mmCIF file of C-alpha atoms in Angstrom:
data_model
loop_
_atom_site.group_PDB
_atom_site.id
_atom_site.type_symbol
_atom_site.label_atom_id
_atom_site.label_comp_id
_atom_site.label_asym_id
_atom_site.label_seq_id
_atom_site.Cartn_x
_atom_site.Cartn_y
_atom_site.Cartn_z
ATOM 1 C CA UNK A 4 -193.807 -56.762 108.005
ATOM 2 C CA UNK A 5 -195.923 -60.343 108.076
ATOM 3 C CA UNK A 6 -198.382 -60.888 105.458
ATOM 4 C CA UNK A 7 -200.757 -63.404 104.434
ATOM 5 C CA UNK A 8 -201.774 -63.752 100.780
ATOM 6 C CA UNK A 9 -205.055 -65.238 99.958
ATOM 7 C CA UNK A 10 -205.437 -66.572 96.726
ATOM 8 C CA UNK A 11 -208.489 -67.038 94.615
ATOM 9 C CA UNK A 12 -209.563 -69.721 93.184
ATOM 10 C CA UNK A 13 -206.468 -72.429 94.133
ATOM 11 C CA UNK A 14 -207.209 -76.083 93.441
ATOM 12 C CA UNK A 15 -211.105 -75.791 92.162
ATOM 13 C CA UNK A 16 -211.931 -75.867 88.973
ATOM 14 C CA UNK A 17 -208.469 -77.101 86.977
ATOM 15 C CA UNK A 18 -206.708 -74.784 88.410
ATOM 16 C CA UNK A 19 -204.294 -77.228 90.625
ATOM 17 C CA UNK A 20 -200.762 -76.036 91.840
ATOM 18 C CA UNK A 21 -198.888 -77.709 94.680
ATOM 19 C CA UNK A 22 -198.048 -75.114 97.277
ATOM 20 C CA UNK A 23 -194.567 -75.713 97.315
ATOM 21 C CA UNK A 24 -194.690 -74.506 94.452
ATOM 22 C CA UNK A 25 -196.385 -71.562 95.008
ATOM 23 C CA UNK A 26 -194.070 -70.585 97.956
ATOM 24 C CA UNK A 27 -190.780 -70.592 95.581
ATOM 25 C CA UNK A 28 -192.856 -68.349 93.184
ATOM 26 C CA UNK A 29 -193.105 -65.926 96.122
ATOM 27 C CA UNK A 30 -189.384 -66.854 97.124
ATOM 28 C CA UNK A 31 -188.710 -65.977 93.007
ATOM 29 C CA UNK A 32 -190.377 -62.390 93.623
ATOM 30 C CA UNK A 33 -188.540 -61.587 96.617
ATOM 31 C CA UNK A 34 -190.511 -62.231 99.466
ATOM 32 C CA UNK A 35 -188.718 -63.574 102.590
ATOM 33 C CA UNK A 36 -190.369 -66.343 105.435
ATOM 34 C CA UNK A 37 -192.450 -67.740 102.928
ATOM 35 C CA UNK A 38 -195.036 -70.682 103.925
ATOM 36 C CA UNK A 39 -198.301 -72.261 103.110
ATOM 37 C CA UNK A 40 -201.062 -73.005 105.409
ATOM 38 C CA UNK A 41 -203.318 -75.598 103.824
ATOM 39 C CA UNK A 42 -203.602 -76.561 100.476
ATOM 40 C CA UNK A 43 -206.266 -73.685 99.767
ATOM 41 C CA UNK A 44 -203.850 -71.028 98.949
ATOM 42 C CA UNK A 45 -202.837 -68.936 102.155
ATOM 43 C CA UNK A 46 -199.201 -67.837 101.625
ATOM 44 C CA UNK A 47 -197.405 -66.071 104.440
ATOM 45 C CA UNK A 48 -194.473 -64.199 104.014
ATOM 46 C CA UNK A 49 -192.759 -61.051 104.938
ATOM 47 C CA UNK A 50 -191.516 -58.319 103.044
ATOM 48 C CA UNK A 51 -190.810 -54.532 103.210
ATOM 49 C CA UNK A 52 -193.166 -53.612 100.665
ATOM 50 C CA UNK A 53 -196.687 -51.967 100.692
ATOM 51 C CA UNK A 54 -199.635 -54.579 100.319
ATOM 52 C CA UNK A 55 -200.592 -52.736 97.154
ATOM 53 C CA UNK A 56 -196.871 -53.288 95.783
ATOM 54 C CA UNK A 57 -197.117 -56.493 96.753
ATOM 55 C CA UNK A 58 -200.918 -57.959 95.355
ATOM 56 C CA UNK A 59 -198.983 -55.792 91.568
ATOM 57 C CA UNK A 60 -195.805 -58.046 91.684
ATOM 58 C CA UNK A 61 -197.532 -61.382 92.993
ATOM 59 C CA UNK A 62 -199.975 -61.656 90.718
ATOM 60 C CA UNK A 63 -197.838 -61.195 87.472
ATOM 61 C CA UNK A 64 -195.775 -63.440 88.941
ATOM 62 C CA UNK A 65 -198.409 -66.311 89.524
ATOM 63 C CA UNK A 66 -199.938 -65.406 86.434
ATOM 64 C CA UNK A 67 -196.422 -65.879 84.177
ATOM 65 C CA UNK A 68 -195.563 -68.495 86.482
ATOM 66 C CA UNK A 69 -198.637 -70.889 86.241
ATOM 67 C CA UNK A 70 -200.263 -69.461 83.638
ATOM 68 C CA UNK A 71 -203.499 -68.334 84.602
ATOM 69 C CA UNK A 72 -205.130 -65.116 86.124
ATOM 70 C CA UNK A 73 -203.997 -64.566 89.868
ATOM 71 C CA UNK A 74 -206.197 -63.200 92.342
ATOM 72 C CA UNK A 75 -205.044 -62.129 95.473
ATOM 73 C CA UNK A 76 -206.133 -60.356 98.599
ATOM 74 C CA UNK A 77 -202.581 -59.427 100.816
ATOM 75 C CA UNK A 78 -202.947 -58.661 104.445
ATOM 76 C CA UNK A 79 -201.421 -57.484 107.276
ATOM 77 C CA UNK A 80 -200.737 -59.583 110.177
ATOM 78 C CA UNK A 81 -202.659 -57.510 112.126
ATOM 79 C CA UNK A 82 -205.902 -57.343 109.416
ATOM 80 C CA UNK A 83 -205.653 -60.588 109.253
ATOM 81 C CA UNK A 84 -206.220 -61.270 113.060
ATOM 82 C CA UNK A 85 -209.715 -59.036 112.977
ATOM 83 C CA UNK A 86 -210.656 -61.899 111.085
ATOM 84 C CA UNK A 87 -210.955 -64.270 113.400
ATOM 85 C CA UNK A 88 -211.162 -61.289 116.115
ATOM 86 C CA UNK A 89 -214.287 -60.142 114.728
ATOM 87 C CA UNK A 90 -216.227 -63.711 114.773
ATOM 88 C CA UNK A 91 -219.837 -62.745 115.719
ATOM 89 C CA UNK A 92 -221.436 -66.255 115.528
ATOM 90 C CA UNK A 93 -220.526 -69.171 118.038
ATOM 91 C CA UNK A 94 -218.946 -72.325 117.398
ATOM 92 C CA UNK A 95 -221.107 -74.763 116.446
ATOM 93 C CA UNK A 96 -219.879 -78.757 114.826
ATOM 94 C CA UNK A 97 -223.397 -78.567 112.642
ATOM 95 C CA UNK A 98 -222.086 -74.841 111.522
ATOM 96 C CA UNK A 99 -219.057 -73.759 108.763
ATOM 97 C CA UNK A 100 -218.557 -70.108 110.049
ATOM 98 C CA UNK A 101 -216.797 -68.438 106.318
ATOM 99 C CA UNK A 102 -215.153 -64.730 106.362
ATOM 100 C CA UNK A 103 -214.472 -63.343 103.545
ATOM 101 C CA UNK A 104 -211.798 -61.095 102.295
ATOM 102 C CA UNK A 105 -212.672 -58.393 99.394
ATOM 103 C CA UNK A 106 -212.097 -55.594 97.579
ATOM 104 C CA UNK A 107 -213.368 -52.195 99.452
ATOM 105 C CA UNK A 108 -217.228 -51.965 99.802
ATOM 106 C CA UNK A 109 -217.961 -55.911 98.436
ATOM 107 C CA UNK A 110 -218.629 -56.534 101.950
ATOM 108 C CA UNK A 111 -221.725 -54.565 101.350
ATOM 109 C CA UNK A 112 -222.817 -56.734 97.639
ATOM 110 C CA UNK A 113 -222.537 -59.714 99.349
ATOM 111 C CA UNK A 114 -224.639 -58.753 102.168
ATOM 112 C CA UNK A 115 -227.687 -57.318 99.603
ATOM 113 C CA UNK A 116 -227.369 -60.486 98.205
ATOM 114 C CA UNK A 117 -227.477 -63.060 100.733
ATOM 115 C CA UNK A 118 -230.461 -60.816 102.012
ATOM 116 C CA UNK A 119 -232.439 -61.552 98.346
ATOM 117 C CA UNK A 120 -231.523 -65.356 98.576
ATOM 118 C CA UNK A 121 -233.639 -68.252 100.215
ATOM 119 C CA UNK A 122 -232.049 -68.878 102.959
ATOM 120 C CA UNK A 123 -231.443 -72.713 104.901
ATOM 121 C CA UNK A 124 -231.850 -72.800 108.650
ATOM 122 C CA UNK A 125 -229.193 -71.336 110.567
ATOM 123 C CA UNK A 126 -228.122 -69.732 107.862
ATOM 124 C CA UNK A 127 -226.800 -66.046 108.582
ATOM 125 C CA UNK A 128 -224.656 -63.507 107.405
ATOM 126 C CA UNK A 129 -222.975 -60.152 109.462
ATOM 127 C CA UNK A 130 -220.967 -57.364 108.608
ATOM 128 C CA UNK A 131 -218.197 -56.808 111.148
ATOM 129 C CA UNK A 132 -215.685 -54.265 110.810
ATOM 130 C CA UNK A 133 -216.427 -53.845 107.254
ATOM 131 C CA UNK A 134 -216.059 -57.887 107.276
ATOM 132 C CA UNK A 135 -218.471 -59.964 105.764
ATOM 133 C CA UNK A 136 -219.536 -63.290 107.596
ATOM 134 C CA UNK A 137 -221.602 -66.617 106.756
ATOM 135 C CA UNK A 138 -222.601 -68.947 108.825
ATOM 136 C CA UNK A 139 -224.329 -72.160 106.685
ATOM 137 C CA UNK A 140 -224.947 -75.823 107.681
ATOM 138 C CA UNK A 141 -222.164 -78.024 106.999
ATOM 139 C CA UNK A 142 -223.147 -80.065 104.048
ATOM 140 C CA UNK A 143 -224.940 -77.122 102.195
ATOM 141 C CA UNK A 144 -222.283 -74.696 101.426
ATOM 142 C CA UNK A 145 -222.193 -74.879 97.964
ATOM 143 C CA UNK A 146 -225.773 -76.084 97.280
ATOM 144 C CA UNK A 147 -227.607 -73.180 99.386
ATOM 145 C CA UNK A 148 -228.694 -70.239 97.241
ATOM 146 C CA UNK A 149 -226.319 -67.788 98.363
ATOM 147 C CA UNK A 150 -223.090 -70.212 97.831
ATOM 148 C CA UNK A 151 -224.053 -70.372 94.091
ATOM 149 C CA UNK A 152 -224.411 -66.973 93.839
ATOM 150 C CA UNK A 153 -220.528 -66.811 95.237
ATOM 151 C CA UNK A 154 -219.668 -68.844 91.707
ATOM 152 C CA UNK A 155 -220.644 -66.034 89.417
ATOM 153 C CA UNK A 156 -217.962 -64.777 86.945
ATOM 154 C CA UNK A 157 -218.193 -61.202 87.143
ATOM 155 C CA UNK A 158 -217.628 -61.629 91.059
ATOM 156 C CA UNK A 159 -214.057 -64.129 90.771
ATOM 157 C CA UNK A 160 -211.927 -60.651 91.406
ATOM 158 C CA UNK A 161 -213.606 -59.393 94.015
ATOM 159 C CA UNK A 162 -213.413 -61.675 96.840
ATOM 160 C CA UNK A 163 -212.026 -64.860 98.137
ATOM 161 C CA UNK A 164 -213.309 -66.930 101.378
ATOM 162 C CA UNK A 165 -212.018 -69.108 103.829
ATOM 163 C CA UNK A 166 -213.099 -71.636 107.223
ATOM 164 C CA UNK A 167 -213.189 -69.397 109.932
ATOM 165 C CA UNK A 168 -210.568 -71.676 111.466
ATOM 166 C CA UNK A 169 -208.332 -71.542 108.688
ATOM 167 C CA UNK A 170 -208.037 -67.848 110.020
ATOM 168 C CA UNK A 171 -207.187 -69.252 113.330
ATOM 169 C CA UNK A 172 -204.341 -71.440 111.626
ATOM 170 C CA UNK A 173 -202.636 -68.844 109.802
ATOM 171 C CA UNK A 174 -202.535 -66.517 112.533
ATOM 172 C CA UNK A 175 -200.443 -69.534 114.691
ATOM 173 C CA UNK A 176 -198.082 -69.419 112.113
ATOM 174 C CA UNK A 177 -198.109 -65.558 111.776
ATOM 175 C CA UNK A 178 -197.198 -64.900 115.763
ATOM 176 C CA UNK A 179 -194.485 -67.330 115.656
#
């Protein structure tokens, strides 16, 4: 089966690796077809394994490998397509559409608390399938209200976000 890992936190903050690297880790811990999409830490790969087997192994093995604490969020080929399948705001150039992939029910935090912060125009958030979505003007992503609140410690294992056409990207390289 095709998967896409998402790391957390790759290349902010000190944490740098090159993903080269990062695909022989996952080469190292037995996954097969392994390739990066971007520098921002999508891994695809296949393996036999279940996603839950797969988030256990991977992250001990980032962790021991680049010494640090690995978060990732494995998913299907086909969960990873009702990302982008699930888009409810148009495509705009002034716009940076994010989606965000969680633990169970975070969808549901981040929603209560985009709906307690000030907001910039055009700014909007939607849960879609249990997905959440952001739409913010480019240029104010990490200085609106609710981007900050993304930063906060006790949220860095919950969740990780990506471009909404980052999505479209990895799914390219999924199908072929």
């Amino acid at each position: 089966m095709k998967y896409c890992a998402f790391l957390r936190g790759v290349n902010v903050k000190g944490t740098n690796m090159k993903m080269a690297e990062v695909c022989q880790v996952f080469n190292n811990a037995g996954m097969n077809d392994v390739i990066s999409i971007l520098a921002s830490g999508n891994i695809v790969f296949s393996s036999d394994k279940k996603a839950d087997e797969l988030k256990t192994i991977l992250e001990k093995a980032m962790s021991e490998h680049f010494s640090y604490e690995a978060y990732l969020f494995i998913k299907s080929q086909e969960e990873t397509e009702q990302f982008w399948n699930g888009n409810p705001f148009e495509k705009n150039d002034d716009l940076h559409i994010y989606a965000f992939v969680t633990n169970n029910g975070v969808e549901n935090i981040l929603i209560k608390e985009f709906e307690n912060a000030l907001k910039t125009e055009n700014e909007a958030a939607e849960i879609v399938n249990h997905i959440f979505y952001w739409q913010v003007p480019k240029g104010n992503t990490l200085d609106s209200a609710f981007g900050k609140i993304l930063g906060k410690k006790s949220m860095k294992d919950q969740f990780t976000s990506r471009n909404i056409n980052t999505f479209e990207k990895i799914i390219k390289k999924m199908q072929q």
